[in-house]
Amino acid sequence: MIKSMTGYGNASGNCCGLALKLELKSVNNRYLDCAVRLPRSLLFAEDALKRCVQSHISRGRVDLFITVEGTDTPDAAVCVNETLAKSYAAAIGAVAEQLDIPSGLTALDICRLPDVLSVEKRDLDAEAAVSSLSALCEEALRDFDGMRIQEGEKLHADIAARLDTVEALVSIVEQRSPETVREYREKLYKKMCEVLESAEVDEQRILLEAAVFADKVAVDEETVRLRSHVAQMRGMLETGSPIGRKMDFLVQEFNREANTIGSKCSDSEITKSVVALKGEIEKIREQVQNIE
């Protein structure tokens, strides 16, 4: 199956007490370009997430976002230095006693004193966090691939239909090409009869001129190669992604053959078919730009 380069996927889960949401989106790009946006506390997992993406995607511009939606446990704790608090209380009590004044001391007063309270942030278990984030990324990638495969099926159907049209137009060119030689021979014979009037027309000369013309406008090689390219692209469609780059190169060969046919033939019917052929090839090229 083929996959589109554009898609979206998401997954939600828990990582070391953090409720996270992971989102993936991608657009067309010639090569793989992955950008990961993480909360500062999870920056250490960036490389692991990129490797996870690279294992599923070969090309495209991929943006991965991770947002913290909540916490199951606090990521920081307030600690009390009891020894220092008791020392503060004893010292203040001693001063009040010596000066014979009421201390009026409260717990809040003690807590406001330097170094009685401190905030300690809880360190994340990096190994466990990377494992959880990688599993979450895999889940999002499965959702992401589902959308890409669905879009790829539409691309497959559209390109296959256009390849049928290309073959039909090639058949028209193959049928019409010998007719142009016959018409040229008849026109040449008529013209020579008019010029020579009653004189006898040299049949050998007519045949020679017609043969030269036939060689000049022959498109057999080009139509055979076009049919070969069509068969090759159908095979690629069945092979599955990643085939976008190969198909892009093959479309260039399609264009080369169509241009050669157009330059060789001046017949209006063949020209009309070549114009239609180029139109179909261009539409195939546009679709190929979306394939991984």
PDB file of C-alpha atoms in Angstrom:
ATOM      1  CA  MET A   1       0.000   0.000   0.000  1.00  0.00           C
ATOM      2  CA  ILE A   2       1.126   3.545  -0.595  1.00  0.00           C
ATOM      3  CA  LYS A   3       1.033   6.273   2.019  1.00  0.00           C
ATOM      4  CA  SER A   4       0.414   9.970   1.718  1.00  0.00           C
ATOM      5  CA  MET A   5       2.979  12.365   3.163  1.00  0.00           C
ATOM      6  CA  THR A   6       0.220  14.399   4.815  1.00  0.00           C
ATOM      7  CA  GLY A   7      -1.490  13.198   7.955  1.00  0.00           C
ATOM      8  CA  TYR A   8      -2.383  13.769  11.597  1.00  0.00           C
ATOM      9  CA  GLY A   9      -2.318  11.569  14.675  1.00  0.00           C
ATOM     10  CA  ASN A  10      -2.546  11.980  18.428  1.00  0.00           C
ATOM     11  CA  ALA A  11      -2.412  10.039  21.683  1.00  0.00           C
ATOM     12  CA  SER A  12      -2.841  10.834  25.358  1.00  0.00           C
ATOM     13  CA  GLY A  13      -1.289   9.131  28.347  1.00  0.00           C
ATOM     14  CA  ASN A  14       0.535   9.370  31.637  1.00  0.00           C
ATOM     15  CA  CYS A  15       4.286   9.797  31.994  1.00  0.00           C
ATOM     16  CA  CYS A  16       5.860   9.859  35.459  1.00  0.00           C
ATOM     17  CA  GLY A  17       2.831  11.524  36.985  1.00  0.00           C
ATOM     18  CA  LEU A  18       2.321  13.954  34.077  1.00  0.00           C
ATOM     19  CA  ALA A  19      -0.839  13.790  31.960  1.00  0.00           C
ATOM     20  CA  LEU A  20       0.431  14.335  28.403  1.00  0.00           C
ATOM     21  CA  LYS A  21      -1.028  14.773  24.933  1.00  0.00           C
ATOM     22  CA  LEU A  22       1.137  13.992  21.908  1.00  0.00           C
ATOM     23  CA  GLU A  23       0.180  15.266  18.437  1.00  0.00           C
ATOM     24  CA  LEU A  24       1.779  14.570  15.049  1.00  0.00           C
ATOM     25  CA  LYS A  25       1.148  16.339  11.778  1.00  0.00           C
ATOM     26  CA  SER A  26       3.023  16.271   8.492  1.00  0.00           C
ATOM     27  CA  VAL A  27       3.090  17.989   5.111  1.00  0.00           C
ATOM     28  CA  ASN A  28       4.956  17.324   1.868  1.00  0.00           C
ATOM     29  CA  ASN A  29       8.721  17.662   1.826  1.00  0.00           C
ATOM     30  CA  ARG A  30      11.474  16.266  -0.354  1.00  0.00           C
ATOM     31  CA  TYR A  31      13.298  14.754   2.617  1.00  0.00           C
ATOM     32  CA  LEU A  32      12.419  13.868   6.216  1.00  0.00           C
ATOM     33  CA  ASP A  33      12.448  16.945   8.428  1.00  0.00           C
ATOM     34  CA  CYS A  34      11.249  16.289  11.976  1.00  0.00           C
ATOM     35  CA  ALA A  35      10.702  19.045  14.548  1.00  0.00           C
ATOM     36  CA  VAL A  36       9.912  18.072  18.161  1.00  0.00           C
ATOM     37  CA  ARG A  37       8.403  20.564  20.606  1.00  0.00           C
ATOM     38  CA  LEU A  38       8.604  19.496  24.259  1.00  0.00           C
ATOM     39  CA  PRO A  39       8.102  21.059  27.692  1.00  0.00           C
ATOM     40  CA  ARG A  40      11.431  22.110  29.186  1.00  0.00           C
ATOM     41  CA  SER A  41      11.289  19.299  31.753  1.00  0.00           C
ATOM     42  CA  LEU A  42      11.161  16.664  28.972  1.00  0.00           C
ATOM     43  CA  LEU A  43      13.806  17.995  26.586  1.00  0.00           C
ATOM     44  CA  PHE A  44      16.047  14.993  27.268  1.00  0.00           C
ATOM     45  CA  ALA A  45      13.591  12.790  25.297  1.00  0.00           C
ATOM     46  CA  GLU A  46      13.896  14.693  21.989  1.00  0.00           C
ATOM     47  CA  ASP A  47      16.372  12.340  20.302  1.00  0.00           C
ATOM     48  CA  ALA A  48      14.433   9.236  21.305  1.00  0.00           C
ATOM     49  CA  LEU A  49      11.219  10.680  19.858  1.00  0.00           C
ATOM     50  CA  LYS A  50      12.959  11.603  16.593  1.00  0.00           C
ATOM     51  CA  ARG A  51      14.241   8.041  16.258  1.00  0.00           C
ATOM     52  CA  CYS A  52      10.712   6.795  16.829  1.00  0.00           C
ATOM     53  CA  VAL A  53       9.395   9.032  14.037  1.00  0.00           C
ATOM     54  CA  GLN A  54      12.212   7.997  11.666  1.00  0.00           C
ATOM     55  CA  SER A  55      11.309   4.339  12.112  1.00  0.00           C
ATOM     56  CA  HIS A  56       7.848   5.027  10.615  1.00  0.00           C
ATOM     57  CA  ILE A  57       8.359   7.902   8.169  1.00  0.00           C
ATOM     58  CA  SER A  58      10.887   8.234   5.340  1.00  0.00           C
ATOM     59  CA  ARG A  59      10.116  11.755   4.105  1.00  0.00           C
ATOM     60  CA  GLY A  60       7.913  14.751   4.813  1.00  0.00           C
ATOM     61  CA  ARG A  61       7.906  17.735   7.155  1.00  0.00           C
ATOM     62  CA  VAL A  62       6.804  16.298  10.519  1.00  0.00           C
ATOM     63  CA  ASP A  63       5.894  18.366  13.562  1.00  0.00           C
ATOM     64  CA  LEU A  64       5.537  16.590  16.912  1.00  0.00           C
ATOM     65  CA  PHE A  65       3.989  18.460  19.835  1.00  0.00           C
ATOM     66  CA  ILE A  66       3.825  17.312  23.467  1.00  0.00           C
ATOM     67  CA  THR A  67       1.755  19.305  25.928  1.00  0.00           C
ATOM     68  CA  VAL A  68       1.210  18.767  29.662  1.00  0.00           C
ATOM     69  CA  GLU A  69      -2.500  18.673  30.428  1.00  0.00           C
ATOM     70  CA  GLY A  70      -2.200  18.049  34.164  1.00  0.00           C
ATOM     71  CA  THR A  71      -0.277  16.272  36.913  1.00  0.00           C
ATOM     72  CA  ASP A  72      -1.270  13.310  39.054  1.00  0.00           C
ATOM     73  CA  THR A  73       1.394  14.171  41.627  1.00  0.00           C
ATOM     74  CA  PRO A  74       2.991  17.521  42.442  1.00  0.00           C
ATOM     75  CA  ASP A  75       6.296  18.108  40.691  1.00  0.00           C
ATOM     76  CA  ALA A  76       7.611  20.138  43.661  1.00  0.00           C
ATOM     77  CA  ALA A  77       7.538  19.782  47.456  1.00  0.00           C
ATOM     78  CA  VAL A  78       7.834  22.362  50.270  1.00  0.00           C
ATOM     79  CA  CYS A  79      10.346  21.283  52.922  1.00  0.00           C
ATOM     80  CA  VAL A  80      10.648  22.623  56.465  1.00  0.00           C
ATOM     81  CA  ASN A  81      13.999  23.015  58.186  1.00  0.00           C
ATOM     82  CA  GLU A  82      12.727  22.101  61.660  1.00  0.00           C
ATOM     83  CA  THR A  83      16.068  22.526  63.384  1.00  0.00           C
ATOM     84  CA  LEU A  84      16.472  26.053  62.060  1.00  0.00           C
ATOM     85  CA  ALA A  85      12.832  26.922  62.904  1.00  0.00           C
ATOM     86  CA  LYS A  86      13.322  25.772  66.525  1.00  0.00           C
ATOM     87  CA  SER A  87      16.507  27.800  66.766  1.00  0.00           C
ATOM     88  CA  TYR A  88      14.704  30.887  65.481  1.00  0.00           C
ATOM     89  CA  ALA A  89      11.879  30.368  68.004  1.00  0.00           C
ATOM     90  CA  ALA A  90      14.284  29.841  70.910  1.00  0.00           C
ATOM     91  CA  ALA A  91      16.339  32.907  70.002  1.00  0.00           C
ATOM     92  CA  ILE A  92      13.263  35.127  69.640  1.00  0.00           C
ATOM     93  CA  GLY A  93      11.886  33.788  72.958  1.00  0.00           C
ATOM     94  CA  ALA A  94      15.180  34.547  74.683  1.00  0.00           C
ATOM     95  CA  VAL A  95      15.191  38.105  73.334  1.00  0.00           C
ATOM     96  CA  ALA A  96      11.596  38.640  74.526  1.00  0.00           C
ATOM     97  CA  GLU A  97      12.463  37.312  77.982  1.00  0.00           C
ATOM     98  CA  GLN A  98      15.564  39.441  78.340  1.00  0.00           C
ATOM     99  CA  LEU A  99      13.726  42.570  77.280  1.00  0.00           C
ATOM    100  CA  ASP A 100      10.654  41.603  79.237  1.00  0.00           C
ATOM    101  CA  ILE A 101       8.365  42.026  76.255  1.00  0.00           C
ATOM    102  CA  PRO A 102       5.816  39.677  74.699  1.00  0.00           C
ATOM    103  CA  SER A 103       7.189  37.960  71.625  1.00  0.00           C
ATOM    104  CA  GLY A 104       3.788  37.629  69.840  1.00  0.00           C
ATOM    105  CA  LEU A 105       5.451  34.989  67.692  1.00  0.00           C
ATOM    106  CA  THR A 106       3.312  32.939  65.253  1.00  0.00           C
ATOM    107  CA  ALA A 107       4.058  30.038  62.932  1.00  0.00           C
ATOM    108  CA  LEU A 108       3.750  32.363  59.950  1.00  0.00           C
ATOM    109  CA  ASP A 109       6.391  34.636  61.465  1.00  0.00           C
ATOM    110  CA  ILE A 110       8.762  31.688  61.769  1.00  0.00           C
ATOM    111  CA  CYS A 111       8.079  30.540  58.195  1.00  0.00           C
ATOM    112  CA  ARG A 112       8.916  33.981  56.817  1.00  0.00           C
ATOM    113  CA  LEU A 113      12.405  33.829  58.277  1.00  0.00           C
ATOM    114  CA  PRO A 114      15.276  32.925  55.878  1.00  0.00           C
ATOM    115  CA  ASP A 115      15.808  29.268  54.945  1.00  0.00           C
ATOM    116  CA  VAL A 116      13.027  27.893  57.154  1.00  0.00           C
ATOM    117  CA  LEU A 117      11.040  26.851  54.087  1.00  0.00           C
ATOM    118  CA  SER A 118      12.513  25.597  50.822  1.00  0.00           C
ATOM    119  CA  VAL A 119      11.040  24.217  47.584  1.00  0.00           C
ATOM    120  CA  GLU A 120      12.484  21.040  46.157  1.00  0.00           C
ATOM    121  CA  LYS A 121      11.529  19.970  42.633  1.00  0.00           C
ATOM    122  CA  ARG A 122      10.951  16.299  42.020  1.00  0.00           C
ATOM    123  CA  ASP A 123      13.386  14.889  39.457  1.00  0.00           C
ATOM    124  CA  LEU A 124      11.853  12.796  36.657  1.00  0.00           C
ATOM    125  CA  ASP A 125      13.128   9.302  36.070  1.00  0.00           C
ATOM    126  CA  ALA A 126      14.652   9.936  32.614  1.00  0.00           C
ATOM    127  CA  GLU A 127      14.742   6.293  31.545  1.00  0.00           C
ATOM    128  CA  ALA A 128      11.128   5.673  32.555  1.00  0.00           C
ATOM    129  CA  ALA A 129      10.027   8.947  30.951  1.00  0.00           C
ATOM    130  CA  VAL A 130      11.699   8.096  27.626  1.00  0.00           C
ATOM    131  CA  SER A 131      10.086   4.653  27.649  1.00  0.00           C
ATOM    132  CA  SER A 132       6.627   6.105  28.353  1.00  0.00           C
ATOM    133  CA  LEU A 133       7.012   8.860  25.750  1.00  0.00           C
ATOM    134  CA  SER A 134       8.211   6.394  23.109  1.00  0.00           C
ATOM    135  CA  ALA A 135       5.172   4.183  23.736  1.00  0.00           C
ATOM    136  CA  LEU A 136       2.924   7.240  23.486  1.00  0.00           C
ATOM    137  CA  CYS A 137       4.632   8.265  20.248  1.00  0.00           C
ATOM    138  CA  GLU A 138       4.125   4.778  18.782  1.00  0.00           C
ATOM    139  CA  GLU A 139       0.415   5.013  19.577  1.00  0.00           C
ATOM    140  CA  ALA A 140       0.167   8.415  17.889  1.00  0.00           C
ATOM    141  CA  LEU A 141       2.098   7.112  14.870  1.00  0.00           C
ATOM    142  CA  ARG A 142      -0.368   4.241  14.434  1.00  0.00           C
ATOM    143  CA  ASP A 143      -3.197   6.777  14.369  1.00  0.00           C
ATOM    144  CA  PHE A 144      -1.111   8.935  12.023  1.00  0.00           C
ATOM    145  CA  ASP A 145      -0.395   6.026   9.664  1.00  0.00           C
ATOM    146  CA  GLY A 146      -4.070   5.138   9.539  1.00  0.00           C
ATOM    147  CA  MET A 147      -4.876   8.550   8.066  1.00  0.00           C
ATOM    148  CA  ARG A 148      -1.924   8.385   5.666  1.00  0.00           C
ATOM    149  CA  ILE A 149      -2.945   4.942   4.400  1.00  0.00           C
ATOM    150  CA  GLN A 150      -6.530   6.101   3.862  1.00  0.00           C
ATOM    151  CA  GLU A 151      -5.299   9.083   1.841  1.00  0.00           C
ATOM    152  CA  GLY A 152      -2.828   6.813   0.025  1.00  0.00           C
ATOM    153  CA  GLU A 153      -5.694   4.590  -1.178  1.00  0.00           C
ATOM    154  CA  LYS A 154      -7.312   7.623  -2.799  1.00  0.00           C
ATOM    155  CA  LEU A 155      -4.014   8.583  -4.458  1.00  0.00           C
ATOM    156  CA  HIS A 156      -3.596   4.993  -5.682  1.00  0.00           C
ATOM    157  CA  ALA A 157      -7.066   4.960  -7.256  1.00  0.00           C
ATOM    158  CA  ASP A 158      -6.611   8.351  -8.915  1.00  0.00           C
ATOM    159  CA  ILE A 159      -3.172   7.567 -10.384  1.00  0.00           C
ATOM    160  CA  ALA A 160      -4.315   4.132 -11.589  1.00  0.00           C
ATOM    161  CA  ALA A 161      -7.270   5.719 -13.409  1.00  0.00           C
ATOM    162  CA  ARG A 162      -5.012   8.309 -15.023  1.00  0.00           C
ATOM    163  CA  LEU A 163      -2.594   5.592 -16.153  1.00  0.00           C
ATOM    164  CA  ASP A 164      -5.533   3.947 -17.963  1.00  0.00           C
ATOM    165  CA  THR A 165      -6.196   7.265 -19.696  1.00  0.00           C
ATOM    166  CA  VAL A 166      -2.522   7.587 -20.657  1.00  0.00           C
ATOM    167  CA  GLU A 167      -2.618   4.124 -22.241  1.00  0.00           C
ATOM    168  CA  ALA A 168      -5.783   4.988 -24.154  1.00  0.00           C
ATOM    169  CA  LEU A 169      -4.163   8.161 -25.532  1.00  0.00           C
ATOM    170  CA  VAL A 170      -1.028   6.225 -26.498  1.00  0.00           C
ATOM    171  CA  SER A 171      -3.243   3.801 -28.419  1.00  0.00           C
ATOM    172  CA  ILE A 172      -4.780   6.707 -30.325  1.00  0.00           C
ATOM    173  CA  VAL A 173      -1.308   7.967 -31.257  1.00  0.00           C
ATOM    174  CA  GLU A 174      -0.251   4.460 -32.385  1.00  0.00           C
ATOM    175  CA  GLN A 175      -3.346   4.088 -34.548  1.00  0.00           C
ATOM    176  CA  ARG A 176      -3.118   7.552 -36.038  1.00  0.00           C
ATOM    177  CA  SER A 177       0.624   7.616 -36.780  1.00  0.00           C
ATOM    178  CA  PRO A 178       0.526   5.233 -39.840  1.00  0.00           C
ATOM    179  CA  GLU A 179      -2.425   7.211 -41.191  1.00  0.00           C
ATOM    180  CA  THR A 180      -0.328  10.375 -41.286  1.00  0.00           C
ATOM    181  CA  VAL A 181       2.221   8.614 -43.536  1.00  0.00           C
ATOM    182  CA  ARG A 182      -0.516   7.364 -45.894  1.00  0.00           C
ATOM    183  CA  GLU A 183      -2.086  10.814 -46.057  1.00  0.00           C
ATOM    184  CA  TYR A 184       1.318  12.369 -46.726  1.00  0.00           C
ATOM    185  CA  ARG A 185       1.974   9.920 -49.578  1.00  0.00           C
ATOM    186  CA  GLU A 186      -1.396  10.673 -51.177  1.00  0.00           C
ATOM    187  CA  LYS A 187      -0.902  14.409 -50.808  1.00  0.00           C
ATOM    188  CA  LEU A 188       2.582  14.181 -52.300  1.00  0.00           C
ATOM    189  CA  TYR A 189       1.318  12.102 -55.236  1.00  0.00           C
ATOM    190  CA  LYS A 190      -1.472  14.580 -55.924  1.00  0.00           C
ATOM    191  CA  LYS A 191       0.916  17.526 -55.718  1.00  0.00           C
ATOM    192  CA  MET A 192       3.395  15.956 -58.136  1.00  0.00           C
ATOM    193  CA  CYS A 193       0.585  15.149 -60.578  1.00  0.00           C
ATOM    194  CA  GLU A 194      -0.473  18.784 -60.537  1.00  0.00           C
ATOM    195  CA  VAL A 195       3.081  19.991 -61.105  1.00  0.00           C
ATOM    196  CA  LEU A 196       3.984  17.478 -63.800  1.00  0.00           C
ATOM    197  CA  GLU A 197       0.497  17.594 -65.360  1.00  0.00           C
ATOM    198  CA  SER A 198       0.515  14.967 -68.095  1.00  0.00           C
ATOM    199  CA  ALA A 199       3.990  13.628 -67.398  1.00  0.00           C
ATOM    200  CA  GLU A 200       4.312  10.260 -65.720  1.00  0.00           C
ATOM    201  CA  VAL A 201       4.823  10.376 -61.950  1.00  0.00           C
ATOM    202  CA  ASP A 202       7.836   8.512 -60.581  1.00  0.00           C
ATOM    203  CA  GLU A 203       6.330   6.030 -58.130  1.00  0.00           C
ATOM    204  CA  GLN A 204       9.744   5.187 -56.697  1.00  0.00           C
ATOM    205  CA  ARG A 205      10.329   8.832 -55.873  1.00  0.00           C
ATOM    206  CA  ILE A 206       6.973   8.981 -54.111  1.00  0.00           C
ATOM    207  CA  LEU A 207       7.800   5.869 -52.088  1.00  0.00           C
ATOM    208  CA  LEU A 208      11.229   7.227 -51.181  1.00  0.00           C
ATOM    209  CA  GLU A 209       9.829  10.560 -49.989  1.00  0.00           C
ATOM    210  CA  ALA A 210       7.123   8.774 -48.024  1.00  0.00           C
ATOM    211  CA  ALA A 211       9.731   6.505 -46.404  1.00  0.00           C
ATOM    212  CA  VAL A 212      11.821   9.493 -45.341  1.00  0.00           C
ATOM    213  CA  PHE A 213       8.734  11.155 -43.901  1.00  0.00           C
ATOM    214  CA  ALA A 214       7.680   7.959 -42.115  1.00  0.00           C
ATOM    215  CA  ASP A 215      11.112   7.675 -40.506  1.00  0.00           C
ATOM    216  CA  LYS A 216      10.979  11.300 -39.451  1.00  0.00           C
ATOM    217  CA  VAL A 217       7.583  11.061 -37.741  1.00  0.00           C
ATOM    218  CA  ALA A 218       7.888   7.507 -36.377  1.00  0.00           C
ATOM    219  CA  VAL A 219       6.933   7.398 -32.700  1.00  0.00           C
ATOM    220  CA  ASP A 220       7.052   3.645 -32.142  1.00  0.00           C
ATOM    221  CA  GLU A 221       9.988   3.841 -29.746  1.00  0.00           C
ATOM    222  CA  GLU A 222       8.325   6.571 -27.687  1.00  0.00           C
ATOM    223  CA  THR A 223       4.958   4.791 -27.418  1.00  0.00           C
ATOM    224  CA  VAL A 224       6.657   1.511 -26.455  1.00  0.00           C
ATOM    225  CA  ARG A 225       8.609   3.296 -23.727  1.00  0.00           C
ATOM    226  CA  LEU A 226       5.463   5.045 -22.509  1.00  0.00           C
ATOM    227  CA  ARG A 227       3.693   1.708 -22.179  1.00  0.00           C
ATOM    228  CA  SER A 228       6.728   0.366 -20.321  1.00  0.00           C
ATOM    229  CA  HIS A 229       6.633   3.375 -17.958  1.00  0.00           C
ATOM    230  CA  VAL A 230       2.919   2.815 -17.331  1.00  0.00           C
ATOM    231  CA  ALA A 231       3.535  -0.843 -16.434  1.00  0.00           C
ATOM    232  CA  GLN A 232       6.438   0.148 -14.187  1.00  0.00           C
ATOM    233  CA  MET A 233       4.361   2.729 -12.323  1.00  0.00           C
ATOM    234  CA  ARG A 234       1.534   0.237 -11.813  1.00  0.00           C
ATOM    235  CA  GLY A 235       4.090  -2.100 -10.262  1.00  0.00           C
ATOM    236  CA  MET A 236       5.270   0.676  -7.947  1.00  0.00           C
ATOM    237  CA  LEU A 237       1.705   1.341  -6.832  1.00  0.00           C
ATOM    238  CA  GLU A 238       1.425  -2.276  -5.730  1.00  0.00           C
ATOM    239  CA  THR A 239       4.848  -2.296  -4.055  1.00  0.00           C
ATOM    240  CA  GLY A 240       3.933   0.292  -1.428  1.00  0.00           C
ATOM    241  CA  SER A 241       5.714   3.196   0.256  1.00  0.00           C
ATOM    242  CA  PRO A 242       8.292   4.603   0.242  1.00  0.00           C
ATOM    243  CA  ILE A 243       8.180   5.013  -3.560  1.00  0.00           C
ATOM    244  CA  GLY A 244       7.476   8.732  -3.991  1.00  0.00           C
ATOM    245  CA  ARG A 245      10.963   9.663  -5.216  1.00  0.00           C
ATOM    246  CA  LYS A 246      11.089   6.823  -7.741  1.00  0.00           C
ATOM    247  CA  MET A 247       7.670   7.726  -9.067  1.00  0.00           C
ATOM    248  CA  ASP A 248       8.685  11.365  -9.332  1.00  0.00           C
ATOM    249  CA  PHE A 249      11.665  10.379 -11.489  1.00  0.00           C
ATOM    250  CA  LEU A 250       9.495   8.099 -13.633  1.00  0.00           C
ATOM    251  CA  VAL A 251       7.012  10.913 -14.287  1.00  0.00           C
ATOM    252  CA  GLN A 252       9.891  12.928 -15.741  1.00  0.00           C
ATOM    253  CA  GLU A 253      10.434  10.084 -18.228  1.00  0.00           C
ATOM    254  CA  PHE A 254       6.732  10.188 -19.100  1.00  0.00           C
ATOM    255  CA  ASN A 255       7.100  13.859 -19.948  1.00  0.00           C
ATOM    256  CA  ARG A 256      10.223  13.243 -22.013  1.00  0.00           C
ATOM    257  CA  GLU A 257       8.469  10.723 -24.260  1.00  0.00           C
ATOM    258  CA  ALA A 258       5.337  12.872 -24.612  1.00  0.00           C
ATOM    259  CA  ASN A 259       7.431  15.888 -25.604  1.00  0.00           C
ATOM    260  CA  THR A 260       9.301  13.842 -28.214  1.00  0.00           C
ATOM    261  CA  ILE A 261       6.053  12.619 -29.759  1.00  0.00           C
ATOM    262  CA  GLY A 262       4.752  16.176 -29.867  1.00  0.00           C
ATOM    263  CA  SER A 263       7.894  17.466 -31.582  1.00  0.00           C
ATOM    264  CA  LYS A 264       7.831  14.729 -34.237  1.00  0.00           C
ATOM    265  CA  CYS A 265       4.188  14.942 -35.249  1.00  0.00           C
ATOM    266  CA  SER A 266       2.431  17.856 -36.901  1.00  0.00           C
ATOM    267  CA  ASP A 267      -0.852  15.990 -37.359  1.00  0.00           C
ATOM    268  CA  SER A 268      -3.695  17.821 -35.606  1.00  0.00           C
ATOM    269  CA  GLU A 269      -5.266  14.635 -34.210  1.00  0.00           C
ATOM    270  CA  ILE A 270      -1.986  13.430 -32.741  1.00  0.00           C
ATOM    271  CA  THR A 271      -1.253  16.909 -31.398  1.00  0.00           C
ATOM    272  CA  LYS A 272      -4.630  16.929 -29.662  1.00  0.00           C
ATOM    273  CA  SER A 273      -3.856  13.551 -28.088  1.00  0.00           C
ATOM    274  CA  VAL A 274      -0.383  14.703 -26.998  1.00  0.00           C
ATOM    275  CA  VAL A 275      -1.869  17.778 -25.312  1.00  0.00           C
ATOM    276  CA  ALA A 276      -4.327  15.545 -23.434  1.00  0.00           C
ATOM    277  CA  LEU A 277      -1.483  13.141 -22.636  1.00  0.00           C
ATOM    278  CA  LYS A 278       0.630  15.914 -21.123  1.00  0.00           C
ATOM    279  CA  GLY A 279      -2.339  17.057 -19.065  1.00  0.00           C
ATOM    280  CA  GLU A 280      -2.779  13.586 -17.568  1.00  0.00           C
ATOM    281  CA  ILE A 281       0.947  13.263 -16.881  1.00  0.00           C
ATOM    282  CA  GLU A 282       0.936  16.611 -15.072  1.00  0.00           C
ATOM    283  CA  LYS A 283      -1.982  15.493 -12.901  1.00  0.00           C
ATOM    284  CA  ILE A 284      -0.099  12.275 -12.090  1.00  0.00           C
ATOM    285  CA  ARG A 285       2.960  14.360 -11.186  1.00  0.00           C
ATOM    286  CA  GLU A 286       0.888  16.484  -8.796  1.00  0.00           C
ATOM    287  CA  GLN A 287      -0.440  13.374  -7.067  1.00  0.00           C
ATOM    288  CA  VAL A 288       3.003  11.787  -6.866  1.00  0.00           C
ATOM    289  CA  GLN A 289       4.201  14.858  -4.951  1.00  0.00           C
ATOM    290  CA  ASN A 290       1.928  13.694  -2.088  1.00  0.00           C
ATOM    291  CA  ILE A 291       3.287  10.144  -1.883  1.00  0.00           C
ATOM    292  CA  GLU A 292       5.865   9.135   0.693  1.00  0.00           C
TER     293      GLU A 292
END
